[in-house]
Structure formats: C-alpha cells, structure tokens
Tab-separated table of C-alpha atoms and ligand atoms in Angstrom:
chain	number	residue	atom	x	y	z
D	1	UNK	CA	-41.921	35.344	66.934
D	2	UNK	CA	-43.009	39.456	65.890
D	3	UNK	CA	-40.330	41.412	66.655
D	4	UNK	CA	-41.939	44.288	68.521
D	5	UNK	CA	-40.655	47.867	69.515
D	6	UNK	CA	-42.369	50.330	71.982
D	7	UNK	CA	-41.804	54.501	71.568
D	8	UNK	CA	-42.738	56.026	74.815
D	9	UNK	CA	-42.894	52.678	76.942
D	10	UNK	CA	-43.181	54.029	80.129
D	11	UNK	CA	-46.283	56.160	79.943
D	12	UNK	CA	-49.672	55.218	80.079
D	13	UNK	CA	-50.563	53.452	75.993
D	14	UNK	CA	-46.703	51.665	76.766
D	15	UNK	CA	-47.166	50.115	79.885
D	16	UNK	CA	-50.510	49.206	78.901
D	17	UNK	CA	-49.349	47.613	75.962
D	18	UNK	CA	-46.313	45.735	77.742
D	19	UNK	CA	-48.969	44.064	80.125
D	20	UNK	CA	-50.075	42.548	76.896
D	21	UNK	CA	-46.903	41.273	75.513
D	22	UNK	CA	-45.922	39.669	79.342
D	23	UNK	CA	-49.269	37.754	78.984
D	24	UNK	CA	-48.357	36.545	75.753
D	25	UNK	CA	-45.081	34.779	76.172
D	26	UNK	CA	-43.178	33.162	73.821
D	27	UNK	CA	-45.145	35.619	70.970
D	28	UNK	CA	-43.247	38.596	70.756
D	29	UNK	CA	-39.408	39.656	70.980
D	30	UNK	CA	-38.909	42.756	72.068
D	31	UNK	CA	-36.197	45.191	70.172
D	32	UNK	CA	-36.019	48.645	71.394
D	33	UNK	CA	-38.015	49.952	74.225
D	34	UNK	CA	-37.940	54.216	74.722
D	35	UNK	CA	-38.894	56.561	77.747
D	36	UNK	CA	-38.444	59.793	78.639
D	37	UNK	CA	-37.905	60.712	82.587
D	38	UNK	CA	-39.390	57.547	84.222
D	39	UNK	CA	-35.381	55.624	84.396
D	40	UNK	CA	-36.485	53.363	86.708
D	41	UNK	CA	-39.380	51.900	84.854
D	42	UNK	CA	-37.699	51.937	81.733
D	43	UNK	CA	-34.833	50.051	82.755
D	44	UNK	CA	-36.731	47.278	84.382
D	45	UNK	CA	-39.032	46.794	81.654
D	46	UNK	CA	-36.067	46.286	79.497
D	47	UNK	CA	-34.747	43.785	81.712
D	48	UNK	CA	-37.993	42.110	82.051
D	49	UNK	CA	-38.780	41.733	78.384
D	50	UNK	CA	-35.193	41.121	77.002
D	51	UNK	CA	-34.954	44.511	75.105
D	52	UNK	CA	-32.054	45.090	72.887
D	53	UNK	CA	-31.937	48.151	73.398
D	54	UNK	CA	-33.646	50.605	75.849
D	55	UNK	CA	-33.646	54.606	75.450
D	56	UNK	CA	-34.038	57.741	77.256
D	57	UNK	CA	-35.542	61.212	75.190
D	58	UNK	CA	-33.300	63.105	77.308
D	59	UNK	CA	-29.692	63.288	76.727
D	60	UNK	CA	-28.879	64.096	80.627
D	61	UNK	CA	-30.241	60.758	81.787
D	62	UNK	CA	-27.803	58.307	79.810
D	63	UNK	CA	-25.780	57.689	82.786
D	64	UNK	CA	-28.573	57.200	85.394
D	65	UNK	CA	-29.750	54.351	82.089
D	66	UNK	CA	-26.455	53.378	82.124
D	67	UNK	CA	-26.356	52.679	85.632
D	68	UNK	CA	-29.748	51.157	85.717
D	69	UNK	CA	-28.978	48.410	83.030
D	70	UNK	CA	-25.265	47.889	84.172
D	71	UNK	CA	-24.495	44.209	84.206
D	72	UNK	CA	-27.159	43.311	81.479
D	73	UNK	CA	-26.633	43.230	77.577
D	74	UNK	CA	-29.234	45.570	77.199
D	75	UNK	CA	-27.717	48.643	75.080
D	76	UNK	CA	-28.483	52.329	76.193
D	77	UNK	CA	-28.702	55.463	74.204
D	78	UNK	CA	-30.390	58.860	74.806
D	79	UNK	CA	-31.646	61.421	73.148
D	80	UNK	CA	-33.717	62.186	69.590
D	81	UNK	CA	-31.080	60.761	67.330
D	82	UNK	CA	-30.973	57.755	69.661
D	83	UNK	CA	-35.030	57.613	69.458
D	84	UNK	CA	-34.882	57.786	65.266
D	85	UNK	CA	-32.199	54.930	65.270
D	86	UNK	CA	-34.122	52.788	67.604
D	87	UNK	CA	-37.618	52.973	66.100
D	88	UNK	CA	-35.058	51.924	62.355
D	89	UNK	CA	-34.566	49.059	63.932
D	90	UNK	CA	-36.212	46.155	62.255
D	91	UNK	CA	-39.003	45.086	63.826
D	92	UNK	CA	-42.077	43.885	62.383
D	93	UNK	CA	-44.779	45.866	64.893
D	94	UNK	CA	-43.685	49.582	66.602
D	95	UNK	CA	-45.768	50.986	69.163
D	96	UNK	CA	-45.935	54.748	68.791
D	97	UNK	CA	-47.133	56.254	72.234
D	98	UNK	CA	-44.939	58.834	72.702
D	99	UNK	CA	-47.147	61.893	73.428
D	100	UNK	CA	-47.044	65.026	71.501
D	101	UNK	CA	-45.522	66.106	68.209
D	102	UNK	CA	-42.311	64.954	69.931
D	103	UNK	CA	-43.115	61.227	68.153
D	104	UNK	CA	-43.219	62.295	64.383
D	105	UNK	CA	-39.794	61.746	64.072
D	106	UNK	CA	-39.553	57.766	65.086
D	107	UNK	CA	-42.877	57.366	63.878
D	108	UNK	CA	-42.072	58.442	60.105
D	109	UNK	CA	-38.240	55.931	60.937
D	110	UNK	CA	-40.633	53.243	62.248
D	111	UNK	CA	-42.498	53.339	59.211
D	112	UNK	CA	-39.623	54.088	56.756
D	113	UNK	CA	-37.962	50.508	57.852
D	114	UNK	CA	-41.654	48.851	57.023
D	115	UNK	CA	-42.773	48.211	60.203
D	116	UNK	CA	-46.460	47.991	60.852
D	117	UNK	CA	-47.194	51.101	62.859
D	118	UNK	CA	-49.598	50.869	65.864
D	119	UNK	CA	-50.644	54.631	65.952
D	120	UNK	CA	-51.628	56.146	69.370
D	121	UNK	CA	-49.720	58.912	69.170
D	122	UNK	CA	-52.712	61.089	67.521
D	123	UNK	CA	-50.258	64.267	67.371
D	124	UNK	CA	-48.233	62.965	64.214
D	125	UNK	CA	-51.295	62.697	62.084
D	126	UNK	CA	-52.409	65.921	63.034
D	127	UNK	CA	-49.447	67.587	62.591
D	128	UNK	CA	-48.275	65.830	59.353
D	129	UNK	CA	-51.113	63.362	58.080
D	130	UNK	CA	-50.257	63.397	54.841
D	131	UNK	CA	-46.169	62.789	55.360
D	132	UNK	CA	-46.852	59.745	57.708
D	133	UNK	CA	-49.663	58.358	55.097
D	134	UNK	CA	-46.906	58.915	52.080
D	135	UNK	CA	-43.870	57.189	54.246
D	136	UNK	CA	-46.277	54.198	54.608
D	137	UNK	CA	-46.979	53.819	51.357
D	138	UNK	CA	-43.745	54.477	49.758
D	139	UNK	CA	-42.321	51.850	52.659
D	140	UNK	CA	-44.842	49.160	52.196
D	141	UNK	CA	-45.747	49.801	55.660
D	142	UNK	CA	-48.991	49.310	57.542
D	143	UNK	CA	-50.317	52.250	60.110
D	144	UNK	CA	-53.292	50.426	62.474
D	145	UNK	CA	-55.003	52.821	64.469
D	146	UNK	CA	-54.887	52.217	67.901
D	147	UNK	CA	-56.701	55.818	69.806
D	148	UNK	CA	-59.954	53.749	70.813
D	149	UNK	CA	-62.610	55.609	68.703
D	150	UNK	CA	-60.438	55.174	65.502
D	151	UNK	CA	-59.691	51.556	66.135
D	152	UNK	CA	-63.416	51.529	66.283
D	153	UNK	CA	-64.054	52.539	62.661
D	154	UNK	CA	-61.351	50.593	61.886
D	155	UNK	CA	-62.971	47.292	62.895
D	156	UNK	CA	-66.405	48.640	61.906
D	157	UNK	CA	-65.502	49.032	58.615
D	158	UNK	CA	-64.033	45.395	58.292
D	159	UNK	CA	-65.511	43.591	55.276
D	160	UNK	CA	-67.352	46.818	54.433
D	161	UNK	CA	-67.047	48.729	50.852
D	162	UNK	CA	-65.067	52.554	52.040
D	163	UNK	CA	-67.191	54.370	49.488
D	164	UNK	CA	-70.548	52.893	51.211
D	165	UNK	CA	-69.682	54.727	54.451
D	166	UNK	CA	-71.624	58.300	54.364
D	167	UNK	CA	-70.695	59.046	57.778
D	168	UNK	CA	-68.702	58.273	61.141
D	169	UNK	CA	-69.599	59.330	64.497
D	170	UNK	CA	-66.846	59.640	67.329
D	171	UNK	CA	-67.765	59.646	70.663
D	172	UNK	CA	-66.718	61.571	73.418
D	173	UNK	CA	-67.242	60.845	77.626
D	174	UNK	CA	-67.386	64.749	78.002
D	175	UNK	CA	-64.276	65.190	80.296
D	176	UNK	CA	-63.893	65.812	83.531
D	177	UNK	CA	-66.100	69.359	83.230
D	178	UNK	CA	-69.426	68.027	81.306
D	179	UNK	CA	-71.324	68.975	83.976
D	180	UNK	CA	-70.054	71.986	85.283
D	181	UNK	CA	-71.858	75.588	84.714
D	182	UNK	CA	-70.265	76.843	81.757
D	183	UNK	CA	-68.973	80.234	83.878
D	184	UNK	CA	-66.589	78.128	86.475
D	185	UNK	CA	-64.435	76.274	83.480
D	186	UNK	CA	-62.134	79.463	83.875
D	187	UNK	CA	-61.384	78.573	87.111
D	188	UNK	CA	-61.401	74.637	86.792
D	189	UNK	CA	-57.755	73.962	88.343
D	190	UNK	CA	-55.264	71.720	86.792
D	191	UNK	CA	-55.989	69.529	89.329
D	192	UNK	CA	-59.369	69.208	88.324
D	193	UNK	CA	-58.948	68.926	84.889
D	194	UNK	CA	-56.576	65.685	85.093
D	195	UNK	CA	-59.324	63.748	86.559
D	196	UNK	CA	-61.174	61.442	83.905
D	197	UNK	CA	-64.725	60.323	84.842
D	198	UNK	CA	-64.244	57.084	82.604
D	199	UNK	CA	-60.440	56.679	81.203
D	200	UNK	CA	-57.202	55.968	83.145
D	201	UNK	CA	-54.786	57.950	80.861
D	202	UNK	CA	-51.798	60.254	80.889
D	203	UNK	CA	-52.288	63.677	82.384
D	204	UNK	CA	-52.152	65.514	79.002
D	205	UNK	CA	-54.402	63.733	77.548
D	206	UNK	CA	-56.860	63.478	80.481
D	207	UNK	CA	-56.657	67.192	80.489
D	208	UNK	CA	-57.080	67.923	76.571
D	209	UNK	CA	-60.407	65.493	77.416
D	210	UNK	CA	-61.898	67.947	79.548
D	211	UNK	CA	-60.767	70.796	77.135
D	212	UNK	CA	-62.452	68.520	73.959
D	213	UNK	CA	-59.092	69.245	72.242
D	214	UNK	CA	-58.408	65.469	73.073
D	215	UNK	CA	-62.109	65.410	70.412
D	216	UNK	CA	-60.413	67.961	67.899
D	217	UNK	CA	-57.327	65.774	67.359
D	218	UNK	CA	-59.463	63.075	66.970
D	219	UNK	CA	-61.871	64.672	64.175
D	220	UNK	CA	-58.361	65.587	61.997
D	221	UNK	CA	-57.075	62.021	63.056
D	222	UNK	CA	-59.893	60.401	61.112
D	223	UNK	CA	-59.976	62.793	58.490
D	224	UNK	CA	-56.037	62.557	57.405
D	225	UNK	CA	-56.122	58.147	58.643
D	226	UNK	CA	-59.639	57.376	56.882
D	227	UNK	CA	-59.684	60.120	54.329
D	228	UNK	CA	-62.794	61.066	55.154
D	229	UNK	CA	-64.302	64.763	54.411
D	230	UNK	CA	-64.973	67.059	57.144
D	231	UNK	CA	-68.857	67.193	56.852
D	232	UNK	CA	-68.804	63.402	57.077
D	233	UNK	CA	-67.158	63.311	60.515
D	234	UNK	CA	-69.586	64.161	63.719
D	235	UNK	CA	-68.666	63.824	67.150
D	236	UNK	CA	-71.425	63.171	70.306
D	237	UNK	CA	-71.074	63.256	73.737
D	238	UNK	CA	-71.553	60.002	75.121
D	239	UNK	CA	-71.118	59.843	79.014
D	240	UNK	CA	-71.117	56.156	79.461
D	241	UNK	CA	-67.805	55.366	76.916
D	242	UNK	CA	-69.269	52.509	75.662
D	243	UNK	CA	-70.017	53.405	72.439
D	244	UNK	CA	-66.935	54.195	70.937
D	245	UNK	CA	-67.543	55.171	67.330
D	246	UNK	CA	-70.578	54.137	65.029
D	247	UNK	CA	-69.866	54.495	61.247
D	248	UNK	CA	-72.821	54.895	58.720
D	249	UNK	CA	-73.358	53.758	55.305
D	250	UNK	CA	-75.431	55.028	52.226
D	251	UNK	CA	-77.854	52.402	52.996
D	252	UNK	CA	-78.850	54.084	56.503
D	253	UNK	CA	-77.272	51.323	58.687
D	254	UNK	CA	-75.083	52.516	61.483
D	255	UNK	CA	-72.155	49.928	62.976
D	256	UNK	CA	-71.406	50.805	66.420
D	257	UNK	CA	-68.450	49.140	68.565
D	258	UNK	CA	-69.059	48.509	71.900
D	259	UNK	CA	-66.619	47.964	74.635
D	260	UNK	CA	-65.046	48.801	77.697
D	261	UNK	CA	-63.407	52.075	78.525
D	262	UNK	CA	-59.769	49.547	78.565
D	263	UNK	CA	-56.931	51.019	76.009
D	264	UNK	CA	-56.073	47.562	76.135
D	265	UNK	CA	-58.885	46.142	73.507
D	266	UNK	CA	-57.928	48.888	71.207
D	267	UNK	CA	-53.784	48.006	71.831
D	268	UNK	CA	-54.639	44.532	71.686
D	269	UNK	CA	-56.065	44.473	68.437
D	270	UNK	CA	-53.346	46.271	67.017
D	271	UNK	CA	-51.180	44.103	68.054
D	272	UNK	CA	-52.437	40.694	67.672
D	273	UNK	CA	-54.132	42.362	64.183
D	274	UNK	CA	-55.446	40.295	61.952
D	275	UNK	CA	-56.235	37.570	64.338
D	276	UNK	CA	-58.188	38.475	67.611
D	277	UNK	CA	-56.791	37.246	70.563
D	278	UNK	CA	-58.617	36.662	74.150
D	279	UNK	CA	-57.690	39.780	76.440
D	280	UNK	CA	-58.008	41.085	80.026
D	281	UNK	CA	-60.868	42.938	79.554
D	282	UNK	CA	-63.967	43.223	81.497
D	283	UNK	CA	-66.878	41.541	79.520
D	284	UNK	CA	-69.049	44.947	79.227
D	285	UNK	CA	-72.464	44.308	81.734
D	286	UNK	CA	-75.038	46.334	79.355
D	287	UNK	CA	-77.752	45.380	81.590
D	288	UNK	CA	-75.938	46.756	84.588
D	289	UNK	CA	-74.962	50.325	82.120
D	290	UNK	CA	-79.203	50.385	81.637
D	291	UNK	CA	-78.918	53.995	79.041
D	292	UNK	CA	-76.870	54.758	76.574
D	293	UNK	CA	-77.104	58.320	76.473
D	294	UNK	CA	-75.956	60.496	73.104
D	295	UNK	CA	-76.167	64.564	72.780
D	296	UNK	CA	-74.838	67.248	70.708
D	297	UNK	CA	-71.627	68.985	72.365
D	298	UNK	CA	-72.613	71.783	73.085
D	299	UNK	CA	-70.604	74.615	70.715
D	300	UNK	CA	-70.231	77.548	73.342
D	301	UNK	CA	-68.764	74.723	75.617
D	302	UNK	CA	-66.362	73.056	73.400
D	303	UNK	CA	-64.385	75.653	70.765
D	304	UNK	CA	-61.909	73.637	69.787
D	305	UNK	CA	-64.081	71.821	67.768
D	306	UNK	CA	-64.749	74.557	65.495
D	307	UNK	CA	-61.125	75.210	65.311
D	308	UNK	CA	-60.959	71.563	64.079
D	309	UNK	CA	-63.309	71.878	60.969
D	310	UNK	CA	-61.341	75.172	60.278
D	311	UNK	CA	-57.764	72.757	60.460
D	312	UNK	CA	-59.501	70.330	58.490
D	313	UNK	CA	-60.522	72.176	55.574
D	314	UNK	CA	-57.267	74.264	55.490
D	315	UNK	CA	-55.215	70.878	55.986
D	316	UNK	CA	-51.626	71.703	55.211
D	317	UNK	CA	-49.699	72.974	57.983
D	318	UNK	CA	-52.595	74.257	59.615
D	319	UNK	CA	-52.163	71.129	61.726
D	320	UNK	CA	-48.800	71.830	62.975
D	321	UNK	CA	-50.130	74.964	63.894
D	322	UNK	CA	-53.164	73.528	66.080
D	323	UNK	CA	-51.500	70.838	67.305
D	324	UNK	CA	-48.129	72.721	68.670
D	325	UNK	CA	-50.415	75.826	69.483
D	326	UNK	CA	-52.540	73.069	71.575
D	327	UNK	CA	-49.171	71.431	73.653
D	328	UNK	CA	-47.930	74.830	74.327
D	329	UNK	CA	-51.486	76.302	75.607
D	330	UNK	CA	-51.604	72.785	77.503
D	331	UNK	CA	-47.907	73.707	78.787
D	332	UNK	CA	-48.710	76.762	79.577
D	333	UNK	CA	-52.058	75.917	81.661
D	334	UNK	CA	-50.195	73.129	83.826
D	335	UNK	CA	-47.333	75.423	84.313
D	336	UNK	CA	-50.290	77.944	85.829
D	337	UNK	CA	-49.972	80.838	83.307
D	338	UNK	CA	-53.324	80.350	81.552
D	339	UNK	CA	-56.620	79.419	82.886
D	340	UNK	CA	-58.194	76.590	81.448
D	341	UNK	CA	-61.097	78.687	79.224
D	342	UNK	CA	-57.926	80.415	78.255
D	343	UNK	CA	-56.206	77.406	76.055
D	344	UNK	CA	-59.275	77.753	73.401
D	345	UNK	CA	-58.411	81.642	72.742
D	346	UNK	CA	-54.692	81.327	72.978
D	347	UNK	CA	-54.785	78.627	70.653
D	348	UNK	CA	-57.370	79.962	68.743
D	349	UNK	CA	-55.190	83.621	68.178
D	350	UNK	CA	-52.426	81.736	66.914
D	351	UNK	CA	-54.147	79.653	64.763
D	352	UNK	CA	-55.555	83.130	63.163
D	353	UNK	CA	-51.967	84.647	63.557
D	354	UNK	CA	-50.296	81.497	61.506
D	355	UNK	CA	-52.614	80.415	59.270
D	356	UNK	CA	-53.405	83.221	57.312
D	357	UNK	CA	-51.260	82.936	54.092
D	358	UNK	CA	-52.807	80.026	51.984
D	359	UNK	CA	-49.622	79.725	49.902
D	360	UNK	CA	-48.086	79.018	53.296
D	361	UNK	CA	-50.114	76.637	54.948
D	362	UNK	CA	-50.418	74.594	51.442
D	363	UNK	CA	-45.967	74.100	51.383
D	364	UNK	CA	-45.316	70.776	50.584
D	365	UNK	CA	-44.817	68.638	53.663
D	366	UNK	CA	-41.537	68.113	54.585
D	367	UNK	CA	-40.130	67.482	58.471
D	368	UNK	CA	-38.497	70.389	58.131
D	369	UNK	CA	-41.131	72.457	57.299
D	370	UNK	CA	-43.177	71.203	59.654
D	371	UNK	CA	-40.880	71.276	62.327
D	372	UNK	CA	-40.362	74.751	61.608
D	373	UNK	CA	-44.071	75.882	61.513
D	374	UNK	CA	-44.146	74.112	65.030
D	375	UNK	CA	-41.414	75.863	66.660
D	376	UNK	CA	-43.113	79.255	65.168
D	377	UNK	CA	-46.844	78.224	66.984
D	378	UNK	CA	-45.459	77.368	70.081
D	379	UNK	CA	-43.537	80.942	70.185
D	380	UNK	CA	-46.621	82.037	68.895
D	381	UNK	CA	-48.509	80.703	72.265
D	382	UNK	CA	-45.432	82.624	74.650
D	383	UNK	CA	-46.138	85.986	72.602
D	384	UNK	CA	-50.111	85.627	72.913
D	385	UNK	CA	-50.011	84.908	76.607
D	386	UNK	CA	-47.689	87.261	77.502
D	387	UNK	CA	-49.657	90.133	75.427
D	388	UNK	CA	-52.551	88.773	77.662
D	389	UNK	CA	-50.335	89.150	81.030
D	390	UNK	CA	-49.215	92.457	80.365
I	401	NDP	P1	-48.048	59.407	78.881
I	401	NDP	O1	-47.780	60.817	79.241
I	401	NDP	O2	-48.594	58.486	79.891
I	401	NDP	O3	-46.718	58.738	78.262
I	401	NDP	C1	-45.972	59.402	77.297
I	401	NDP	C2	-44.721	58.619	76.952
I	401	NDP	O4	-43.894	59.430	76.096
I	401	NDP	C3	-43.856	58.263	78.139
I	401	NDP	O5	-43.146	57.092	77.833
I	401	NDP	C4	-42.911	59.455	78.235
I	401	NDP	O6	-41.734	59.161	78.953
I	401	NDP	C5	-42.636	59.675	76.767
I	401	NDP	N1	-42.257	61.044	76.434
I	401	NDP	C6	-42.738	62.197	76.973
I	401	NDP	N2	-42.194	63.259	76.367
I	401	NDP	C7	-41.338	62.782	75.431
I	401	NDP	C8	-40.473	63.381	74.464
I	401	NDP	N3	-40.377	64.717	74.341
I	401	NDP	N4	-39.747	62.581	73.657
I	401	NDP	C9	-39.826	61.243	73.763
I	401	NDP	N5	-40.627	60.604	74.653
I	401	NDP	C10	-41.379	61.368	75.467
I	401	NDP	O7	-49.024	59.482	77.599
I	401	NDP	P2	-50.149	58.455	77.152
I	401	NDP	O8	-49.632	57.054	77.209
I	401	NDP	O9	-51.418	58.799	77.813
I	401	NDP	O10	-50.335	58.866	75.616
I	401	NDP	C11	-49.387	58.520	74.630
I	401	NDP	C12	-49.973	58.828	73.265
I	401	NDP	O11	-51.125	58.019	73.072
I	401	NDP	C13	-50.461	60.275	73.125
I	401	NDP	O12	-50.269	60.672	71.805
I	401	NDP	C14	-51.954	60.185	73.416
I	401	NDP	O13	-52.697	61.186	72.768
I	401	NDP	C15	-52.270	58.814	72.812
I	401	NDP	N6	-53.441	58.152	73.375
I	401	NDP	C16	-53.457	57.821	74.702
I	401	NDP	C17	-54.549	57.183	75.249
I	401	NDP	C18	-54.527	56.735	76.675
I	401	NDP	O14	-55.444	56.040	77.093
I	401	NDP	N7	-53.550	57.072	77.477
I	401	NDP	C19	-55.751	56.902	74.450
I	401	NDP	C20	-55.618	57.254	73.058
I	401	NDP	C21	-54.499	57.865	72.556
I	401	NDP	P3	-41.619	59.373	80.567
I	401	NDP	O15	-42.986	59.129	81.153
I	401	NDP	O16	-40.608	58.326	80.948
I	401	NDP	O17	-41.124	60.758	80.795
I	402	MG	MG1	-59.491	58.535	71.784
C-alpha cells in the first residue's frame, strides 16, 4: 500500500484528490492530512481515511481539532512547525496543495524525507524553483507536476528526447473577463472575478485566472520545473480548455494533450504515476466542442505576462518578489482596497522597487532569504497602495 500525505486537504486540489484515494480502496494509507480554517472537513476526512495525523495552519484552532477528533486515534497538531513535521513524515507520495508561498516550507520537508512530490502548489516553484529542484535531487526525491497544463508537457514529453523539444505552448481559458471591454476590468468586482467560465477551483486562483497572473505563475513554473528558456515558452488563449498544453520539437511536430477541464486527470496521474489508472472523468465529446479556438493574449489586456518574462530572465529572488507582491495585491483586491486593473501596477511597482540590485536578486537561495525577500514585497504592496490612497 503507498503511504500518502495531503498539505492543504481541505481546499479545492485536496478534496479533489481525496475523492480519488476513497475510490481506490485498499491502495493507499493515508499519514498526515493538513487544513487551514475548514475544522470540520478536516476532521472528518481524517476519520474517513484513517489519517495518523490531521493538522490545522492555525495555532488558535487546535482545540476546536481536538474536539473534532476526540475519541479517535487520530493525532492533532497546529500550526507551521506542526505542518513541517507532518509533511517529514514518511510517506511515499505528498500532495502539496496548499495555496500560496505559505507551502514552501512542507513542500521542501516533503521532499527532504524522499517523498515523491505531487506539485500543485505553483507558488513554491515560483518563489524558490531552484531550492525545491536542489532538495529533490539531493533527497532522491521525485517532484510530478500536477497544475493541469504542466502535467500536460509532462505526459507529452513521455518517451520523447528533452533536447528535441524547441518549444511548449500553455494554454489559457481567458478568465472570467476575456470578453469584457478592456475599460470596465477596473471595475470588475471581486465577485465577478471568482467566477471561472471553465474550472471549478479555489477563489484565489479563479481570481488570478481572470487577472492572467494564474498564466504568469505558470510560464516561471515551466521554466524553473522543465528548465526551459523563456523564449521557448508561449502561452495562447484557448476558450474551450481542452487543449491543455502542446509541446513542439525541432522536427516541427507539435504534441497536444487533450482532456477535460477535471483537476482530477491531472491529480490522478500524479498519483497513480507511472501506471494510468481508469478515472471519473468525462470522456471529452470533441464532436459536441465542434472549434478549437487559439489566439494571442492580447498584451494591453494581460500585463502580468510581461512581468513574467522580466521574473524569468532575472530568476533569483525576483520570484519571491512576484509571487508575494501577487498574494498581497490579490489580498488586497478581495479585502476591497485595490481595483482589479490595480493588482498589475501594484505588483508591477514593487517588482521595480525590489528588484533593482542584481547582486541582490542573484543571493544564493536559502529559506531564509527567501522568506525574507517575501515579507519585504508584501510590505512593499501595503506602502504602494497606501501611496496610491493618499
Ligand atoms: P484552496 O483555496 O481551495 O485550498 C487551499 C488549501 O490550503 C486549503 O486546504 C486551505 O485550508 C489551506 N491553506 C490556506 N492557507 C494556508 C496557510 N497559510 N497555511 C497552510 N494551509 C493553508 O486552493 P486550491 O485547491 O484551488 O489550490 C491549491 C494549490 O493548487 C494552489 O497553489 C493553486 O495555485 C494550485 N492549483 C489549483 C488548481 C485548482 O483547480 N484548484 C489547479 C492548478 C493548481 P482551509 O481551506 O481549511 O482554510
Ligand atoms: Mg494551471
């Protein structure tokens, strides 16, 4: 039996990826399950799947755990200490879907005890690609990508030669604002930003869709996980979501993958990885989709794609920078302090304000350094926008 752990089980990528495991019985043990607010579904996952241990990001919410799981060996512990120590525990296969920079830490402990590391949290490459790359290798571990486009190149490039691939195209639906006249996005509501014409997701990342920075994170994702260079990575706006990356070799031949919008063919793979195991998924109807439809985002529309070639020639801490200066902008905007055009030039001031020493931004990486450099951006973000509000 794999001995499985989940980081952030009670959002979106972790429930998704429990409704696998429960239709797999008698294939996976489960050791330590996390959350952060959601108690109740925590708890009862634990219960249901037999966790060792189950634990809450937030220190204040031990006892409501505690009070959950009373009666049931099931071990509690809170807070970010608690997190590292769970994701040590051996287990062969860790789910990282914590969201935000917030999972570095038990990503870099998951990989540090040689566990294969199913990677949706996207944030931890961005902000430290090259740390979580060096922990896996110095660990022996594996890192499978599990964000759907990336899992995409992933199994395109199966069998395939890495230095035949010229190119990789990632595909994005467009968000929740493709259509829209350019002049209402700075009034688009935070409402209507968390609505996803194609994805059921978590509201940050539903809302960073709409934005593109959902895209940008992607672009650096493939850059740090695949090693590719900059000019070789394209993104095109696909409405459909069918199409979820195609990557291209020095022959001319593109390899596309095609499936459903459904995290769970992307989590599934990971999971059952190498084998490929029948999953819930709808068969995709291509006759019923008719067009496939492909265009060029559209630069005035989408900044934070530029800002993403910038971070990914500057590399370094330059993605701390974006990525913190991203979940505070995103804070900020859902907290109703920013409009939504506003995230691009908040994030793209601090990005100017932070990266500008190249000595700086090429430190070695260290967690403490990066940590550092991501406390600075998101205090960064609070000066900019108050600047703006005075
Ligand atoms: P959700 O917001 O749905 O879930 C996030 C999870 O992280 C929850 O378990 C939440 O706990 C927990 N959490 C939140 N804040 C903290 C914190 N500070 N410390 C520890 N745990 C915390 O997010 P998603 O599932 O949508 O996304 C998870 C990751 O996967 C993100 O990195 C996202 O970019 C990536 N991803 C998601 C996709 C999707 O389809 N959803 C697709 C591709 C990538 P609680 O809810 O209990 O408070
Ligand atoms: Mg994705």
């Amino acid at each position: 039996m794999k001995q499985v752990s989940i980081l952030g089980a009670t959002g979106s990528i972790g429930q998704n990826t429990i409704d696998l495991i429960r239709r797999a019985p008698g294939q996976f043990n489960v050791v330590a399950l996390t959350g952060g607010r959601n108690i109740a579904q925590l708890a009862a996952d634990a219960m249901a799947l037999g966790a060792k241990v189950a634990v809450t990001a937030h220190d204040a919410l031990l006892p409501e755990l505690r009070a959950a799981l009373a009666g049931s060996t099931v071990e509690v512990a809170a807070g970010s200490a608690a997190l590292i120590e769970a994701a040590s525990r051996p287990a062969d296969w860790v789910m990282s879907a914590i969201v935000g920079a917030a999972g570095l830490p038990p990503g870099l402990a998951a990989l540090g005890q040689g566990a294969t590391l199913a990677l949706a949290n996207k944030e931890s490459l961005v902000t430290a690609g090259p740390l979580l790359m060096q922990t896996a290798r110095a660990n022996e571990a594996r890192i499978l990508p599990v964000d759907s486009e990336h899992s995409a190149i992933f199994q395109a490039m199966v069998g395939e030669d890495a230095d035949a691939v010229s190119r990789v195209i990632i595909t994005a639906s467009g968000g929740a604002f493709r259509d829209w006249p350019l002049a209402d996005l700075a009034r688009a509501t935070v409402a209507e930003a968390s609505s996803h014409p194609n994805w059921a997701m978590g509201q940050r990342i539903t809302i960073d869709s709409a934005s593109m920075f959902n895209k940008a994170l992607e672009m650096i994702e493939a850059r740090e996980f695949f090693g590719f260079d900059p000019e070789q990575i394209e993104v095109l706006v696909h409405p459909e979501s069918v199409v979820h990356a195609l990557v291209g070799f020095v022959d001319g031949g593109l390899m596309a993958h095609v499936g459903p919008p459904d995290m769970r063919h992307a989590i599934g793979y990971a999971l059952h990885w190498p084998q490929r195991q029948a999953l819930p998924v709808a068969a995709l109807d291509l006759a019923a989709i008719g067009t496939l439809n492909f265009r060029a985002p559209d630069p005035a529309r989408y900044p934070a794609l530029r800002l993403a070639r910038d971070v990914m020639e500057m590399r370094g801490l330059s993605g701390a920078v974006f990525n913190a200066a991203k979940e505070r902008a995103l804070d900020r905007f859902i907290a109703g302090h920013i409009g939504f055009w506003e995230m691009n030039e908040v994030v793209e001031e601090v990005l100017t304000r932070l990266t500008g020493d190249p000595a700086e931004m090429n430190a070695a990486l260290t967690l403490d350094c990066v940590s550092r450099m991501d406390h600075l951006a998101r205090q960064s973000v609070d000066q900019v926008v108050s600047e703006r509000n005075s």
